[in-house]
Coordinates of C-alpha atoms in Angstrom, one line a residue:
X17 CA -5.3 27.8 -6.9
X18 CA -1.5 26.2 -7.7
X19 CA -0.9 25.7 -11.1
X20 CA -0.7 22.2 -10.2
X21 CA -4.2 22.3 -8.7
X22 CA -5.5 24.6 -12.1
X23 CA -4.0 21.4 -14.2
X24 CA -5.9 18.5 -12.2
X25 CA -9.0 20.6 -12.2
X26 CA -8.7 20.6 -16.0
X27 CA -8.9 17.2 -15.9
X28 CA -11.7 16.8 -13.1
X29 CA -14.6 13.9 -13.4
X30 CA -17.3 14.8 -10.9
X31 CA -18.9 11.2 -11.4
X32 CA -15.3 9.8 -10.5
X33 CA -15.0 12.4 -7.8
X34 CA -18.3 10.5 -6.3
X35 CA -16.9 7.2 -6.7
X36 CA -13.3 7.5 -4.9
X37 CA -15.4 9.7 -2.1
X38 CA -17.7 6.0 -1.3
X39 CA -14.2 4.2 -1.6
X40 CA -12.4 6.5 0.7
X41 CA -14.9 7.1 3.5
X42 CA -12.7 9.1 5.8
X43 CA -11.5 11.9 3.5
X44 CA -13.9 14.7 3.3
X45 CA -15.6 14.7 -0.1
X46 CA -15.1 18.2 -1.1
X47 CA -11.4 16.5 -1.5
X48 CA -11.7 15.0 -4.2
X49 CA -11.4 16.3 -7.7
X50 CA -12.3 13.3 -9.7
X51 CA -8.6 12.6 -11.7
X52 CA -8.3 9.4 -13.2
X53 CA -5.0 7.4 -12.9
X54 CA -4.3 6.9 -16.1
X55 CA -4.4 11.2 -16.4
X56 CA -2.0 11.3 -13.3
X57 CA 0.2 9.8 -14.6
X58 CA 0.1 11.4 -18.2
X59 CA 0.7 14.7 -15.9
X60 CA 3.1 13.8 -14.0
X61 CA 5.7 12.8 -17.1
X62 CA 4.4 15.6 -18.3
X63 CA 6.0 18.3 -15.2
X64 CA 9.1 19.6 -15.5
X65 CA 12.0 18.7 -12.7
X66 CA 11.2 22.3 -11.6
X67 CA 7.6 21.2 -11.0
X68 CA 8.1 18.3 -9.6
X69 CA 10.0 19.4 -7.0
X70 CA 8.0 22.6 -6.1
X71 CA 5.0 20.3 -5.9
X72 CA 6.5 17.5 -3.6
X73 CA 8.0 20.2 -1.4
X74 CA 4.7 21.8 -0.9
X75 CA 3.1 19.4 1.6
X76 CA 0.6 19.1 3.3
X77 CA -1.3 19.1 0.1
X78 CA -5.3 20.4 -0.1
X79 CA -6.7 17.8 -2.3
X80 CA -7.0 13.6 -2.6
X81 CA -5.9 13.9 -6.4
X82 CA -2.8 16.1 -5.2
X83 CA -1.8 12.5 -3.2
X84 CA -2.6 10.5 -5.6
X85 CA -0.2 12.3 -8.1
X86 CA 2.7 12.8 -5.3
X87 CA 2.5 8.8 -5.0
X88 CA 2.4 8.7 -8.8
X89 CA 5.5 10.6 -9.3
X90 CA 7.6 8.4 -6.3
X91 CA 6.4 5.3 -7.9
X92 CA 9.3 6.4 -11.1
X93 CA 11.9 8.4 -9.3
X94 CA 14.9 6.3 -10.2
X95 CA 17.7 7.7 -7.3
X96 CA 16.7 5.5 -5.0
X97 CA 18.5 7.6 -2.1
X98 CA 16.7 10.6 -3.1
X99 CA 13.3 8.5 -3.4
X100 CA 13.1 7.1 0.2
X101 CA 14.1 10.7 1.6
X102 CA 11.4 11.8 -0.3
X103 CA 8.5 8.3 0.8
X104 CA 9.6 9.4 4.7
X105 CA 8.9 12.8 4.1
X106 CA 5.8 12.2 2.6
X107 CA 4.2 9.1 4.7
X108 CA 3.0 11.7 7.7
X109 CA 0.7 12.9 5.5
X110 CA -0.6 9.8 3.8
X111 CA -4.4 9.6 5.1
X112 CA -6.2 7.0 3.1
X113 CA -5.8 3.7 1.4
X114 CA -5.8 4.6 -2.0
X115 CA -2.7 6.8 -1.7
X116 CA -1.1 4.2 0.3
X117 CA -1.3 1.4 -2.0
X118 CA -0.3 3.6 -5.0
X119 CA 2.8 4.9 -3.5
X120 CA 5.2 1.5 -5.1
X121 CA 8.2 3.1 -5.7
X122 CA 9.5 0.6 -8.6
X123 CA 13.3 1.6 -7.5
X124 CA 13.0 0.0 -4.4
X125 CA 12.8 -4.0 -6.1
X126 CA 16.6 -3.2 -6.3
X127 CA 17.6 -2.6 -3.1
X128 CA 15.8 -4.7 -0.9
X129 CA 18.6 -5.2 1.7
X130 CA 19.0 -1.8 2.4
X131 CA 15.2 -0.7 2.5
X132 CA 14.4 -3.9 5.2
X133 CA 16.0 -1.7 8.1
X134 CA 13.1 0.8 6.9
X135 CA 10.3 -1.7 6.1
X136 CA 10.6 -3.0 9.9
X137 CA 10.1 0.8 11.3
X138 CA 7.1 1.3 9.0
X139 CA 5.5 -1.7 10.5
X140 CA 6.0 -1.2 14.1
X141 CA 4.7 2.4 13.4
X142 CA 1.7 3.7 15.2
X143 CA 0.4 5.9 12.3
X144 CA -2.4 4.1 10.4
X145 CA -1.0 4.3 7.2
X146 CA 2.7 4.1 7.6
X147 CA 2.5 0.8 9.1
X148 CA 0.2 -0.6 6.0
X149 CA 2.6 1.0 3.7
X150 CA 5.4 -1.1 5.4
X151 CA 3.4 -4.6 5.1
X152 CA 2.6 -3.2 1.9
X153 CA 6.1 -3.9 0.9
X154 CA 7.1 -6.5 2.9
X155 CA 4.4 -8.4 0.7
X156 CA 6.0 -6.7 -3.1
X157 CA 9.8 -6.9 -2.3
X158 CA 10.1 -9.7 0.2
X159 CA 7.8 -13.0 -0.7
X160 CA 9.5 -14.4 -3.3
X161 CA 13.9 -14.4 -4.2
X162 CA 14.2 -12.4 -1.2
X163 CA 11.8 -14.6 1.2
X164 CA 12.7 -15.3 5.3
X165 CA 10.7 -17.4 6.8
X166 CA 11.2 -14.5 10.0
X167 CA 9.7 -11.8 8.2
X168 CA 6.1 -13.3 8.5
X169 CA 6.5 -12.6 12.3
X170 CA 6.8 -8.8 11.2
X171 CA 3.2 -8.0 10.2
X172 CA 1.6 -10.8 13.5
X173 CA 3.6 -8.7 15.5
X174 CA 1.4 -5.8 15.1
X175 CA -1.3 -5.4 17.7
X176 CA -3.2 -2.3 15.9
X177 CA -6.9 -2.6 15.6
X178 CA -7.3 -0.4 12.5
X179 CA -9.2 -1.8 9.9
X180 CA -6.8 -0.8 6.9
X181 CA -4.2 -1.9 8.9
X182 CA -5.8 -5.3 9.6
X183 CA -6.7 -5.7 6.3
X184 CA -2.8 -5.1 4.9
X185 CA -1.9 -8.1 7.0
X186 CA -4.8 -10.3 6.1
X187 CA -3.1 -9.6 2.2
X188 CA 0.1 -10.3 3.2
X189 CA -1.0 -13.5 4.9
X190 CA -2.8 -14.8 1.9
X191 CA -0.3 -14.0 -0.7
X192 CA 2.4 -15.8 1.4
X193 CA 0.0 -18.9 1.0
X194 CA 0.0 -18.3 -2.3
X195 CA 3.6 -17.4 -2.6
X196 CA 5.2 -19.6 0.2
X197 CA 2.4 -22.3 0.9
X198 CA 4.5 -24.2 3.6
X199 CA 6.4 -21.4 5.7
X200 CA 2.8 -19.6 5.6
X201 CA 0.2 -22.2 6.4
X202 CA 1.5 -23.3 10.4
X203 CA 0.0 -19.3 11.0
X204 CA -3.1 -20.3 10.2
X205 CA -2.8 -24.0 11.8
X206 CA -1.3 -22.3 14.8
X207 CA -3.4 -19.7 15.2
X208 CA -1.0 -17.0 15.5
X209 CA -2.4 -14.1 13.9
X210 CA -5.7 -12.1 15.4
X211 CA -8.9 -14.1 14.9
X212 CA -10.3 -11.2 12.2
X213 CA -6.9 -11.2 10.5
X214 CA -7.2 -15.4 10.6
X215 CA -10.3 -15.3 8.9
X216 CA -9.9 -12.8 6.3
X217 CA -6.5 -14.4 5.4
X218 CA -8.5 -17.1 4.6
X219 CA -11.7 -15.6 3.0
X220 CA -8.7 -14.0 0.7
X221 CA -6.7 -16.5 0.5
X222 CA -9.8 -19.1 -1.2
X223 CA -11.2 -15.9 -3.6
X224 CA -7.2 -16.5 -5.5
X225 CA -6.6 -18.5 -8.3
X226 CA -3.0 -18.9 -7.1
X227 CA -4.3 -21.0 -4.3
X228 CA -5.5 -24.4 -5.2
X229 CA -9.0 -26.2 -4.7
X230 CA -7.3 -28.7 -1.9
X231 CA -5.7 -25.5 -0.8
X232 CA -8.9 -23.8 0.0
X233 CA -10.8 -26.7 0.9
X234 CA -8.2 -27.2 3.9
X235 CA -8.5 -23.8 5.1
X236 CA -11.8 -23.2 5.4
X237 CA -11.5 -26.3 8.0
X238 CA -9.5 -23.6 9.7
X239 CA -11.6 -20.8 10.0
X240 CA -12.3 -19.7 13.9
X241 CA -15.4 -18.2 15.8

């Protein structure tokens, strides 16, 4: 074992272990190691520079919880040149949802005009979880100061079947309804997105409290067969 690996086994939770395996279907569940977030992220303020980079360099990693903490660490770098070499690098080897969603590099919020070129590539990627990543931020850096109506085109342009990709879009959609009510809502009248992305923007959209009762009530008149 890596010392890295000896130090999340330190901290392993085999009940915890069980319940990110059901969440994670398609990673094998001798994976998982059972770390909880809150612990990644005590250990990775906790690694030296040294460790840090020897760990991020040494990809593919073995376990879920090795992930888990490479997203955790990317979510503070602070160069934000040296973070996005390091997100492309890493993406390839992103293979489930959970990783994914945690890998928010908070440096990013300030550079949104030069990460769009790179947000657009993500989304028109073919790899399952490179493209959700890319939605992924479209919907954190791009719904609110920095909203276009164009960029909802980005994620309705995608013609992937993949469920975790689907169900990205379907969150983008129904934040921008919450976000951007009147730019969003002529997707849904329109029917421009997928009919499973249409109804599970709206089936997420009505379960927010940003959205109001006439809101919801008027888009479940809009739900297709």
């Amino acid at each position: 074992m890596t010392e890295i690996q000896k130090r999340l086994s330190a901290l392993a939770d085999r009940k915890n272990a069980e319940f990110q395996a059901k969440l994670t279907p398609n990673v094998d569940c001798d994976k998982f190691i059972g770390v909880r977030t809150p612990q990644l992220r005590i250990l990775a303020a906790s690694l030296s520079e040294k460790e840090r980079a020897e760990f991020m360099e040494a990809l593919p990693h073995e376990f879920y919880d090795e992930n888990m903490l490479h997203s955790v660490i990317l979510e503070k770098w602070k160069d934000y040149g040296e973070c996005l070499e390091k997100v492309e690098r890493f993406l390839p080897y992103v293979d489930n949802w959970a990783v994914c969603d945690t890998l928010r590099p908070k440096v990013f919020a300030g550079h949104r005009e030069e990460l769009l070129p790179h947000v657009k590539r993500w989304i028109a990627s073919d790899m399952v979880y490179t493209c959700r990543f890319g939605i992924n931020m479209l919907m954190t850096h791009y719904l609110d100061k920095a909203f276009k109506e164009k960029y909802l085109a980005l994620p309705a342009a995608v013609t992937s079947e993949e469920y975790y990709v689907r169900m990205m879009a379907a969150w983008y959609y129904a934040t921008a309804l919450a976000k951007q009510w009147d730019s969003t809502i002529p997707y849904i009248e329109r029917g421009l997105l997928p009919p499973w992305t249409h109804n599970k923007t709206i089936q997420k959209a009505c379960e927010s409290y940003r959205i109001t009762p006439e809101q919801k009530a008027y888009l479940r008149t809009l739900r297709r067969k």
